[in-house]
mmCIF file of C-alpha atoms and ligand atoms in Angstrom:
data_model
loop_
_atom_site.group_PDB
_atom_site.id
_atom_site.type_symbol
_atom_site.label_atom_id
_atom_site.label_comp_id
_atom_site.label_asym_id
_atom_site.label_seq_id
_atom_site.Cartn_x
_atom_site.Cartn_y
_atom_site.Cartn_z
ATOM 1 C CA ALA X 1 11.663 -25.128 -33.367
ATOM 2 C CA GLU X 2 13.577 -25.258 -30.325
ATOM 3 C CA LYS X 3 17.239 -24.912 -29.499
ATOM 4 C CA LYS X 4 18.372 -28.436 -27.820
ATOM 5 C CA GLY X 5 21.877 -27.623 -26.886
ATOM 6 C CA GLY X 6 24.849 -27.404 -28.657
ATOM 7 C CA ASN X 7 23.415 -26.847 -32.660
ATOM 8 C CA CYS X 8 20.885 -29.604 -32.303
ATOM 9 C CA TYR X 9 17.441 -28.150 -33.067
ATOM 10 C CA HIS X 10 14.475 -30.180 -32.879
ATOM 11 C CA ILE X 11 10.988 -29.506 -34.192
ATOM 12 C CA TYR X 12 8.570 -29.453 -31.470
ATOM 13 C CA GLN X 13 5.101 -29.376 -32.420
ATOM 14 C CA PRO X 14 2.221 -31.708 -31.537
ATOM 15 C CA SER X 15 -0.874 -29.551 -31.859
ATOM 16 C CA LEU X 16 -2.445 -29.573 -28.379
ATOM 17 C CA ASN X 17 0.653 -28.290 -26.722
ATOM 18 C CA LYS X 18 1.082 -25.878 -29.699
ATOM 19 C CA CYS X 19 -2.329 -24.637 -28.780
ATOM 20 C CA HIS X 20 -1.661 -24.375 -25.400
ATOM 21 C CA SER X 21 1.438 -22.559 -25.306
ATOM 22 C CA ASP X 22 -0.397 -19.925 -28.175
ATOM 23 C CA TYR X 23 -2.890 -19.217 -25.942
ATOM 24 C CA THR X 24 -0.447 -18.695 -22.967
ATOM 25 C CA ILE X 25 1.090 -15.610 -25.194
ATOM 26 C CA THR X 26 -2.169 -14.291 -25.641
ATOM 27 C CA LEU X 27 -3.034 -14.006 -22.297
ATOM 28 C CA GLU X 28 0.417 -13.088 -21.548
ATOM 29 C CA THR X 29 0.364 -9.843 -23.813
ATOM 30 C CA ASP X 30 -3.103 -9.313 -22.774
ATOM 31 C CA LEU X 31 -2.674 -9.142 -19.220
ATOM 32 C CA ARG X 32 0.036 -6.257 -19.812
ATOM 33 C CA TYR X 33 -2.700 -4.410 -20.590
ATOM 34 C CA ALA X 34 -5.844 -5.693 -18.356
ATOM 35 C CA LEU X 35 -5.001 -3.521 -15.584
ATOM 36 C CA GLU X 36 -5.305 -0.177 -17.010
ATOM 37 C CA LYS X 37 -8.127 -1.196 -19.532
ATOM 38 C CA GLN X 38 -10.083 -2.063 -16.501
ATOM 39 C CA GLU X 39 -10.395 -5.534 -17.071
ATOM 40 C CA LEU X 40 -9.587 -7.054 -13.601
ATOM 41 C CA VAL X 41 -12.333 -6.629 -10.772
ATOM 42 C CA LEU X 42 -11.887 -7.093 -7.495
ATOM 43 C CA TYR X 43 -14.605 -9.990 -5.838
ATOM 44 C CA TYR X 44 -15.303 -10.397 -2.257
ATOM 45 C CA GLN X 45 -16.402 -13.662 -0.501
ATOM 46 C CA PRO X 46 -17.843 -13.018 2.652
ATOM 47 C CA ARG X 47 -16.707 -14.395 5.990
ATOM 48 C CA VAL X 48 -19.156 -15.348 8.887
ATOM 49 C CA SER X 49 -18.405 -15.803 12.357
ATOM 50 C CA LEU X 50 -20.179 -19.171 14.059
ATOM 51 C CA VAL X 51 -20.574 -17.459 17.388
ATOM 52 C CA SER X 52 -22.575 -14.076 16.055
ATOM 53 C CA GLY X 53 -23.585 -15.555 12.687
ATOM 54 C CA GLU X 54 -22.822 -12.295 11.167
ATOM 55 C CA ILE X 55 -20.620 -11.449 8.366
ATOM 56 C CA VAL X 56 -17.478 -10.148 9.893
ATOM 57 C CA GLY X 57 -15.041 -9.583 6.761
ATOM 58 C CA MET X 58 -14.506 -10.896 3.368
ATOM 59 C CA GLU X 59 -11.070 -12.123 1.669
ATOM 60 C CA ALA X 60 -10.720 -10.029 -1.917
ATOM 61 C CA LEU X 61 -11.095 -12.322 -4.711
ATOM 62 C CA LEU X 62 -9.524 -11.181 -8.489
ATOM 63 C CA ARG X 63 -11.470 -11.626 -11.529
ATOM 64 C CA TRP X 64 -10.191 -10.847 -15.000
ATOM 65 C CA PHE X 65 -12.609 -10.081 -17.513
ATOM 66 C CA HIS X 66 -11.103 -10.981 -20.942
ATOM 67 C CA PRO X 67 -13.152 -8.990 -23.539
ATOM 68 C CA GLN X 68 -12.312 -12.265 -25.901
ATOM 69 C CA LEU X 69 -11.963 -15.181 -23.655
ATOM 70 C CA GLY X 70 -14.525 -14.272 -21.025
ATOM 71 C CA THR X 71 -13.812 -14.686 -17.533
ATOM 72 C CA ILE X 72 -10.143 -16.173 -16.593
ATOM 73 C CA SER X 73 -9.477 -17.514 -13.372
ATOM 74 C CA PRO X 74 -6.941 -16.347 -11.010
ATOM 75 C CA LYS X 75 -5.895 -19.515 -10.951
ATOM 76 C CA GLN X 76 -4.683 -19.554 -14.838
ATOM 77 C CA PHE X 77 -3.288 -16.029 -14.850
ATOM 78 C CA ILE X 78 -1.789 -15.459 -11.375
ATOM 79 C CA PRO X 79 0.530 -18.168 -12.484
ATOM 80 C CA ILE X 80 1.284 -15.763 -16.068
ATOM 81 C CA ALA X 81 1.924 -12.490 -13.725
ATOM 82 C CA GLU X 82 3.980 -14.311 -12.190
ATOM 83 C CA GLU X 83 6.285 -15.391 -14.498
ATOM 84 C CA THR X 84 6.343 -11.912 -16.051
ATOM 85 C CA GLY X 85 6.675 -9.654 -12.918
ATOM 86 C CA LEU X 86 3.327 -8.138 -13.530
ATOM 87 C CA ILE X 87 1.880 -9.571 -10.360
ATOM 88 C CA ILE X 88 3.940 -6.622 -8.357
ATOM 89 C CA PRO X 89 1.664 -3.913 -10.260
ATOM 90 C CA ILE X 90 -1.368 -5.828 -9.739
ATOM 91 C CA SER X 91 -0.689 -6.836 -6.275
ATOM 92 C CA ASP X 92 -0.216 -2.956 -5.510
ATOM 93 C CA TRP X 93 -3.184 -2.543 -7.450
ATOM 94 C CA VAL X 94 -5.570 -5.427 -5.429
ATOM 95 C CA SER X 95 -4.464 -4.260 -1.975
ATOM 96 C CA GLU X 96 -4.712 -0.322 -2.423
ATOM 97 C CA MET X 97 -8.568 -1.232 -4.103
ATOM 98 C CA ALA X 98 -9.401 -3.802 -1.294
ATOM 99 C CA CYS X 99 -8.503 -1.368 1.492
ATOM 100 C CA GLN X 100 -10.295 1.565 -0.179
ATOM 101 C CA GLN X 101 -12.910 -0.677 -0.754
ATOM 102 C CA GLY X 102 -12.958 -1.679 2.851
ATOM 103 C CA LYS X 103 -12.930 1.765 4.351
ATOM 104 C CA THR X 104 -15.733 2.865 2.406
ATOM 105 C CA TRP X 105 -18.047 -0.104 3.771
ATOM 106 C CA GLN X 106 -17.155 0.226 7.178
ATOM 107 C CA ASN X 107 -17.819 3.893 7.113
ATOM 108 C CA TRP X 108 -21.043 2.739 6.161
ATOM 109 C CA LEU X 109 -21.714 0.189 8.350
ATOM 110 C CA LYS X 110 -19.938 2.205 11.395
ATOM 111 C CA ARG X 111 -17.692 -1.311 12.320
ATOM 112 C CA PRO X 112 -14.997 -2.935 11.727
ATOM 113 C CA LEU X 113 -14.766 -5.279 9.043
ATOM 114 C CA LYS X 114 -11.655 -7.630 8.348
ATOM 115 C CA MET X 115 -9.691 -7.275 4.525
ATOM 116 C CA ALA X 116 -8.234 -10.624 3.782
ATOM 117 C CA ILE X 117 -5.559 -9.978 0.411
ATOM 118 C CA ASN X 118 -3.548 -12.816 -0.962
ATOM 119 C CA PHE X 119 -0.199 -12.216 -1.955
ATOM 120 C CA SER X 120 1.693 -15.015 -3.837
ATOM 121 C CA ALA X 121 5.753 -15.241 -3.414
ATOM 122 C CA GLN X 122 7.188 -12.303 -5.373
ATOM 123 C CA GLY X 123 5.077 -9.460 -3.718
ATOM 124 C CA PHE X 124 5.800 -10.689 -0.581
ATOM 125 C CA GLN X 125 9.382 -11.072 -1.138
ATOM 126 C CA LEU X 126 10.227 -7.221 -1.817
ATOM 127 C CA SER X 127 12.307 -6.098 0.501
ATOM 128 C CA ASP X 128 9.972 -3.035 1.005
ATOM 129 C CA PHE X 129 7.096 -5.256 1.224
ATOM 130 C CA CYS X 130 5.920 -4.001 4.859
ATOM 131 C CA GLU X 131 6.119 -0.858 3.936
ATOM 132 C CA ARG X 132 4.288 -0.482 0.942
ATOM 133 C CA ILE X 133 1.597 -2.109 3.283
ATOM 134 C CA GLU X 134 1.717 0.625 5.900
ATOM 135 C CA ALA X 135 1.623 3.258 3.200
ATOM 136 C CA ILE X 136 -1.122 1.680 2.016
ATOM 137 C CA CYS X 137 -3.089 1.409 4.739
ATOM 138 C CA GLN X 138 -2.162 5.118 5.623
ATOM 139 C CA ARG X 139 -3.218 6.388 2.393
ATOM 140 C CA THR X 140 -6.629 4.601 2.497
ATOM 141 C CA GLN X 141 -7.189 5.021 6.139
ATOM 142 C CA PHE X 142 -7.471 1.642 6.684
ATOM 143 C CA PRO X 143 -7.332 -0.188 10.098
ATOM 144 C CA PHE X 144 -4.225 -2.047 10.221
ATOM 145 C CA SER X 145 -6.089 -3.898 13.140
ATOM 146 C CA CYS X 146 -8.787 -4.929 10.185
ATOM 147 C CA LEU X 147 -6.462 -5.874 7.488
ATOM 148 C CA GLU X 148 -5.239 -9.840 7.064
ATOM 149 C CA LEU X 149 -2.503 -11.282 4.687
ATOM 150 C CA GLU X 150 -3.097 -14.486 3.222
ATOM 151 C CA LEU X 151 -0.063 -16.612 1.850
ATOM 152 C CA THR X 152 0.868 -20.119 1.447
ATOM 153 C CA GLU X 153 3.667 -22.186 2.799
ATOM 154 C CA SER X 154 5.052 -21.815 -0.667
ATOM 155 C CA THR X 155 5.410 -18.306 -0.669
ATOM 156 C CA LEU X 156 7.331 -18.639 3.277
ATOM 157 C CA VAL X 157 9.309 -21.322 1.858
ATOM 158 C CA LYS X 158 11.993 -18.963 -0.702
ATOM 159 C CA ASP X 159 13.326 -16.778 2.016
ATOM 160 C CA PHE X 160 13.025 -18.273 5.502
ATOM 161 C CA LEU X 161 14.935 -15.798 7.263
ATOM 162 C CA GLN X 162 13.622 -12.423 5.692
ATOM 163 C CA ALA X 163 10.157 -14.022 5.639
ATOM 164 C CA ARG X 164 10.136 -14.321 9.413
ATOM 165 C CA GLU X 165 11.563 -10.913 9.925
ATOM 166 C CA LYS X 166 8.689 -9.941 7.967
ATOM 167 C CA LEU X 167 6.012 -11.637 10.072
ATOM 168 C CA GLN X 168 7.105 -10.089 13.265
ATOM 169 C CA GLN X 169 6.742 -6.610 11.070
ATOM 170 C CA LEU X 170 3.831 -6.763 10.566
ATOM 171 C CA GLN X 171 2.618 -7.859 14.027
ATOM 172 C CA THR X 172 4.134 -4.943 15.373
ATOM 173 C CA LEU X 173 1.905 -2.959 13.078
ATOM 174 C CA GLY X 174 -0.935 -5.138 14.038
ATOM 175 C CA ILE X 175 -2.117 -6.889 10.861
ATOM 176 C CA ASP X 176 -2.621 -10.548 11.068
ATOM 177 C CA VAL X 177 -1.589 -13.059 8.871
ATOM 178 C CA ALA X 178 -3.133 -15.965 7.980
ATOM 179 C CA ILE X 179 -1.796 -19.251 6.717
ATOM 180 C CA ASP X 180 -3.305 -20.316 3.822
ATOM 181 C CA ASP X 181 -4.097 -23.772 2.236
ATOM 182 C CA PHE X 182 -3.210 -25.200 5.084
ATOM 183 C CA GLY X 183 -2.536 -28.786 5.148
ATOM 184 C CA THR X 184 -1.891 -29.045 1.347
ATOM 185 C CA GLY X 185 1.831 -28.478 1.497
ATOM 186 C CA TYR X 186 4.926 -31.271 2.378
ATOM 187 C CA SER X 187 5.558 -29.548 5.572
ATOM 188 C CA SER X 188 2.775 -27.791 7.176
ATOM 189 C CA LEU X 189 3.764 -28.873 10.810
ATOM 190 C CA ASN X 190 7.068 -27.305 10.135
ATOM 191 C CA TYR X 191 5.810 -23.787 9.267
ATOM 192 C CA LEU X 192 3.714 -23.645 12.077
ATOM 193 C CA GLN X 193 6.779 -24.310 14.216
ATOM 194 C CA GLN X 194 8.932 -21.314 12.194
ATOM 195 C CA PHE X 195 6.498 -18.836 11.534
ATOM 196 C CA SER X 196 4.399 -16.840 13.646
ATOM 197 C CA PHE X 197 0.427 -16.827 12.220
ATOM 198 C CA GLN X 198 -2.810 -15.272 14.037
ATOM 199 C CA ILE X 199 -5.117 -17.188 11.422
ATOM 200 C CA LEU X 200 -5.257 -21.191 9.828
ATOM 201 C CA LYS X 201 -7.187 -20.834 7.096
ATOM 202 C CA LEU X 202 -8.401 -24.775 6.439
ATOM 203 C CA ASP X 203 -8.176 -26.360 3.067
ATOM 204 C CA ARG X 204 -11.423 -27.115 1.291
ATOM 205 C CA THR X 205 -9.995 -30.429 0.658
ATOM 206 C CA PHE X 206 -10.611 -31.209 4.223
ATOM 207 C CA VAL X 207 -13.437 -29.405 4.755
ATOM 208 C CA ARG X 208 -15.081 -31.559 1.665
ATOM 209 C CA ASN X 209 -17.586 -33.766 3.379
ATOM 210 C CA SER X 210 -16.032 -33.321 6.832
ATOM 211 C CA GLY X 211 -20.133 -33.466 7.565
ATOM 212 C CA ARG X 212 -19.537 -37.240 6.775
ATOM 213 C CA ASP X 213 -16.518 -38.872 6.067
ATOM 214 C CA THR X 214 -14.951 -39.926 8.670
ATOM 215 C CA THR X 215 -11.446 -39.628 7.374
ATOM 216 C CA ASN X 216 -11.378 -35.520 6.999
ATOM 217 C CA ARG X 217 -13.699 -35.496 10.620
ATOM 218 C CA ALA X 218 -10.775 -36.671 12.033
ATOM 219 C CA ILE X 219 -8.557 -34.212 9.891
ATOM 220 C CA VAL X 220 -10.426 -31.664 10.332
ATOM 221 C CA SER X 221 -10.757 -32.038 14.455
ATOM 222 C CA SER X 222 -7.406 -32.251 14.827
ATOM 223 C CA LEU X 223 -6.189 -29.498 12.470
ATOM 224 C CA ILE X 224 -8.891 -27.011 14.999
ATOM 225 C CA GLN X 225 -7.378 -28.249 17.857
ATOM 226 C CA LEU X 226 -3.601 -28.032 17.199
ATOM 227 C CA ALA X 227 -4.655 -24.488 15.765
ATOM 228 C CA HIS X 228 -6.202 -23.288 19.188
ATOM 229 C CA ASN X 229 -3.501 -24.925 21.471
ATOM 230 C CA LEU X 230 -1.378 -22.833 19.450
ATOM 231 C CA GLN X 231 -3.737 -19.658 19.854
ATOM 232 C CA LEU X 232 -4.342 -19.546 16.288
ATOM 233 C CA SER X 233 -8.264 -18.677 14.934
ATOM 234 C CA VAL X 234 -9.514 -20.918 12.419
ATOM 235 C CA VAL X 235 -11.044 -19.969 9.146
ATOM 236 C CA ALA X 236 -12.884 -22.638 7.196
ATOM 237 C CA GLU X 237 -12.702 -22.383 3.150
ATOM 238 C CA GLY X 238 -15.069 -23.695 1.016
ATOM 239 C CA VAL X 239 -18.029 -24.854 3.634
ATOM 240 C CA GLU X 240 -21.144 -26.199 1.025
ATOM 241 C CA ARG X 241 -22.829 -27.890 2.970
ATOM 242 C CA GLN X 242 -25.369 -27.761 6.384
ATOM 243 C CA CYS X 243 -23.531 -30.842 8.025
ATOM 244 C CA GLU X 244 -20.349 -29.450 7.408
ATOM 245 C CA LEU X 245 -21.060 -26.165 8.930
ATOM 246 C CA ASN X 246 -22.615 -28.021 11.570
ATOM 247 C CA PHE X 247 -19.813 -30.291 12.118
ATOM 248 C CA LEU X 248 -17.551 -27.075 12.060
ATOM 249 C CA ARG X 249 -19.214 -25.365 15.006
ATOM 250 C CA GLU X 250 -19.681 -28.625 17.107
ATOM 251 C CA GLN X 251 -15.298 -28.288 16.919
ATOM 252 C CA ASN X 252 -15.856 -24.805 18.086
ATOM 253 C CA CYS X 253 -14.177 -23.686 14.468
ATOM 254 C CA GLU X 254 -14.221 -19.634 14.519
ATOM 255 C CA GLU X 255 -15.280 -18.289 11.189
ATOM 256 C CA ILE X 256 -16.224 -20.059 7.914
ATOM 257 C CA GLN X 257 -16.233 -19.060 4.241
ATOM 258 C CA GLY X 258 -18.098 -21.122 1.133
ATOM 259 C CA TYR X 259 -20.969 -21.174 -1.523
ATOM 260 C CA LEU X 260 -23.078 -22.945 1.870
ATOM 261 C CA PHE X 261 -23.589 -18.675 2.879
ATOM 262 C CA SER X 262 -22.124 -16.944 -0.351
ATOM 263 C CA PRO X 263 -20.102 -17.421 -3.250
ATOM 264 C CA PRO X 264 -17.683 -14.455 -4.046
ATOM 265 C CA LEU X 265 -19.419 -10.916 -5.297
ATOM 266 C CA SER X 266 -19.173 -7.992 -7.022
ATOM 267 C CA ALA X 267 -18.514 -4.930 -4.804
ATOM 268 C CA ARG X 268 -22.373 -3.961 -5.814
ATOM 269 C CA GLU X 269 -23.768 -7.616 -5.215
ATOM 270 C CA MET X 270 -21.476 -7.353 -1.622
ATOM 271 C CA GLU X 271 -23.065 -4.033 -1.023
ATOM 272 C CA ASP X 272 -26.813 -5.604 -1.011
ATOM 273 C CA LEU X 273 -25.831 -8.497 1.030
ATOM 274 C CA LEU X 274 -24.367 -6.150 4.066
ATOM 275 C CA ARG X 275 -27.449 -3.932 3.515
ATOM 276 C CA GLU X 276 -29.745 -7.221 3.977
ATOM 277 C CA LYS X 277 -27.842 -8.009 7.255
ATOM 278 C CA ARG X 278 -28.603 -11.498 6.519
ATOM 279 C CA ARG X 279 -26.710 -13.913 9.157
ATOM 280 C CA LEU X 280 -25.817 -17.289 9.398
HETATM 281 P P1 C2E J 301 -7.554 -19.395 -2.523
HETATM 282 O O1 C2E J 301 -7.083 -18.624 -2.077
HETATM 283 O O2 C2E J 301 -7.365 -20.740 -1.515
HETATM 284 O O3 C2E J 301 -9.301 -18.829 -2.647
HETATM 285 C C1 C2E J 301 -10.645 -19.507 -2.561
HETATM 286 C C2 C2E J 301 -10.995 -20.125 -3.616
HETATM 287 O O4 C2E J 301 -11.858 -20.709 -3.203
HETATM 288 C C3 C2E J 301 -11.670 -18.908 -4.201
HETATM 289 O O5 C2E J 301 -11.597 -19.207 -5.524
HETATM 290 C C4 C2E J 301 -13.112 -19.152 -4.133
HETATM 291 O O6 C2E J 301 -13.938 -18.502 -5.061
HETATM 292 C C5 C2E J 301 -12.931 -20.655 -4.259
HETATM 293 N N1 C2E J 301 -14.110 -20.976 -3.136
HETATM 294 C C6 C2E J 301 -14.786 -19.989 -2.495
HETATM 295 N N2 C2E J 301 -16.033 -21.007 -1.659
HETATM 296 C C7 C2E J 301 -16.213 -21.940 -2.254
HETATM 297 C C8 C2E J 301 -16.662 -23.068 -1.881
HETATM 298 O O7 C2E J 301 -17.605 -22.962 -1.145
HETATM 299 N N3 C2E J 301 -16.602 -24.474 -3.072
HETATM 300 C C9 C2E J 301 -15.495 -24.307 -3.894
HETATM 301 N N4 C2E J 301 -15.632 -25.514 -4.501
HETATM 302 N N5 C2E J 301 -14.886 -23.411 -4.017
HETATM 303 C C10 C2E J 301 -14.925 -21.978 -3.059
HETATM 304 P P2 C2E J 301 -10.725 -17.930 -6.867
HETATM 305 O O8 C2E J 301 -11.415 -17.088 -6.940
HETATM 306 O O9 C2E J 301 -11.011 -18.798 -8.259
HETATM 307 O O10 C2E J 301 -9.301 -18.076 -6.605
HETATM 308 C C11 C2E J 301 -8.323 -18.710 -7.198
HETATM 309 C C12 C2E J 301 -6.887 -18.861 -5.794
HETATM 310 O O11 C2E J 301 -6.525 -17.599 -6.573
HETATM 311 C C13 C2E J 301 -7.110 -18.202 -4.847
HETATM 312 O O12 C2E J 301 -7.032 -19.397 -3.739
HETATM 313 C C14 C2E J 301 -6.046 -17.662 -4.607
HETATM 314 O O13 C2E J 301 -4.728 -18.350 -4.420
HETATM 315 C C15 C2E J 301 -5.791 -16.763 -6.248
HETATM 316 N N6 C2E J 301 -5.911 -15.820 -5.827
HETATM 317 C C16 C2E J 301 -7.136 -15.044 -5.932
HETATM 318 N N7 C2E J 301 -7.046 -13.732 -6.306
HETATM 319 C C17 C2E J 301 -5.702 -13.496 -5.797
HETATM 320 C C18 C2E J 301 -5.074 -12.245 -5.706
HETATM 321 O O14 C2E J 301 -5.614 -10.827 -5.634
HETATM 322 N N8 C2E J 301 -3.702 -12.448 -5.524
HETATM 323 C C19 C2E J 301 -2.787 -13.250 -5.467
HETATM 324 N N9 C2E J 301 -1.417 -13.019 -5.346
HETATM 325 N N10 C2E J 301 -3.755 -14.710 -5.826
HETATM 326 C C20 C2E J 301 -5.118 -14.720 -5.795
HETATM 327 CA CA1 CA J 302 -6.546 -17.284 0.028
HETATM 328 CA CA1 CA J 303 -7.368 -20.879 0.575
HETATM 329 CA CA1 CA J 304 -7.511 -23.812 -1.314
#
């Protein structure tokens, strides 16, 4: 039964919806314990330079291995984490874990490796966001210069002025910020004008078929030029085909990420890949 203004109640029970909401409630309850039960795990997707062909860094991507439901996509549980506020402890854990892992790999390889971490609005909006990040870098000895924060337009829209200040603060520390999923929102160009980023992540909806589709080719080529004119470097995500790679290379895109080179990997698989020194 759902309260519907005044004293009027109505029964709301289409079976499909009920099923869905039960599922959401289960996830919500279980997510509370997922961290301490070590069901949340970080995967890492390599990022490859189109100049050297080497792995220059990676993006940390969350996975939830649910004991009954199997693997749950972050697209499903991140919104729940945001609604419940659980995103804050989860985000802290992700940052600490990613920096720790990144530091271990840097020490072992004896070269810098970038680590990109996704943040959603709630985490970024904390008034002490920058101080938290700074503290994590200090605790884990992870260099500011290797850290990249990935933010989407919707993360920045909430508090324009404070967001601008934070980006400034991060820049002063030497931490790079990427605008993620670029071009998929409503006012992407406005964001480029209002905020200072160092990296533009080209969304995979544009990258897809950019080897063939003339519309996507035009969009990708223009966005890369735009980014370069603004001194941003470009990371293309979701590169799956050789023809997409060829096109991106022609357009002087700096780095790519995608199934063509590698899907997101567990820490152990990533270690093997780094040991192999595989190139593009
Ligand atoms: P995103 O930031 O756009 O991450 C890229 C997504 O594209 C990842 O999905 C990745 O697995 C997928 N991908 C990579 N290469 C390819 C490809 O060649 N083809 C296709 N079709 N897909 C590719 P994933 O891991 O399922 O993550 C989904 C989203 O969840 C992420 O999108 C990000 O917005 C969010 N997310 C993941 N981890 C975190 C986190 O730690 N914190 C927050 N706040 N959000 C996260
Ligand atoms: Ca991302
Ligand atoms: Ca993205
Ligand atoms: Ca995307």
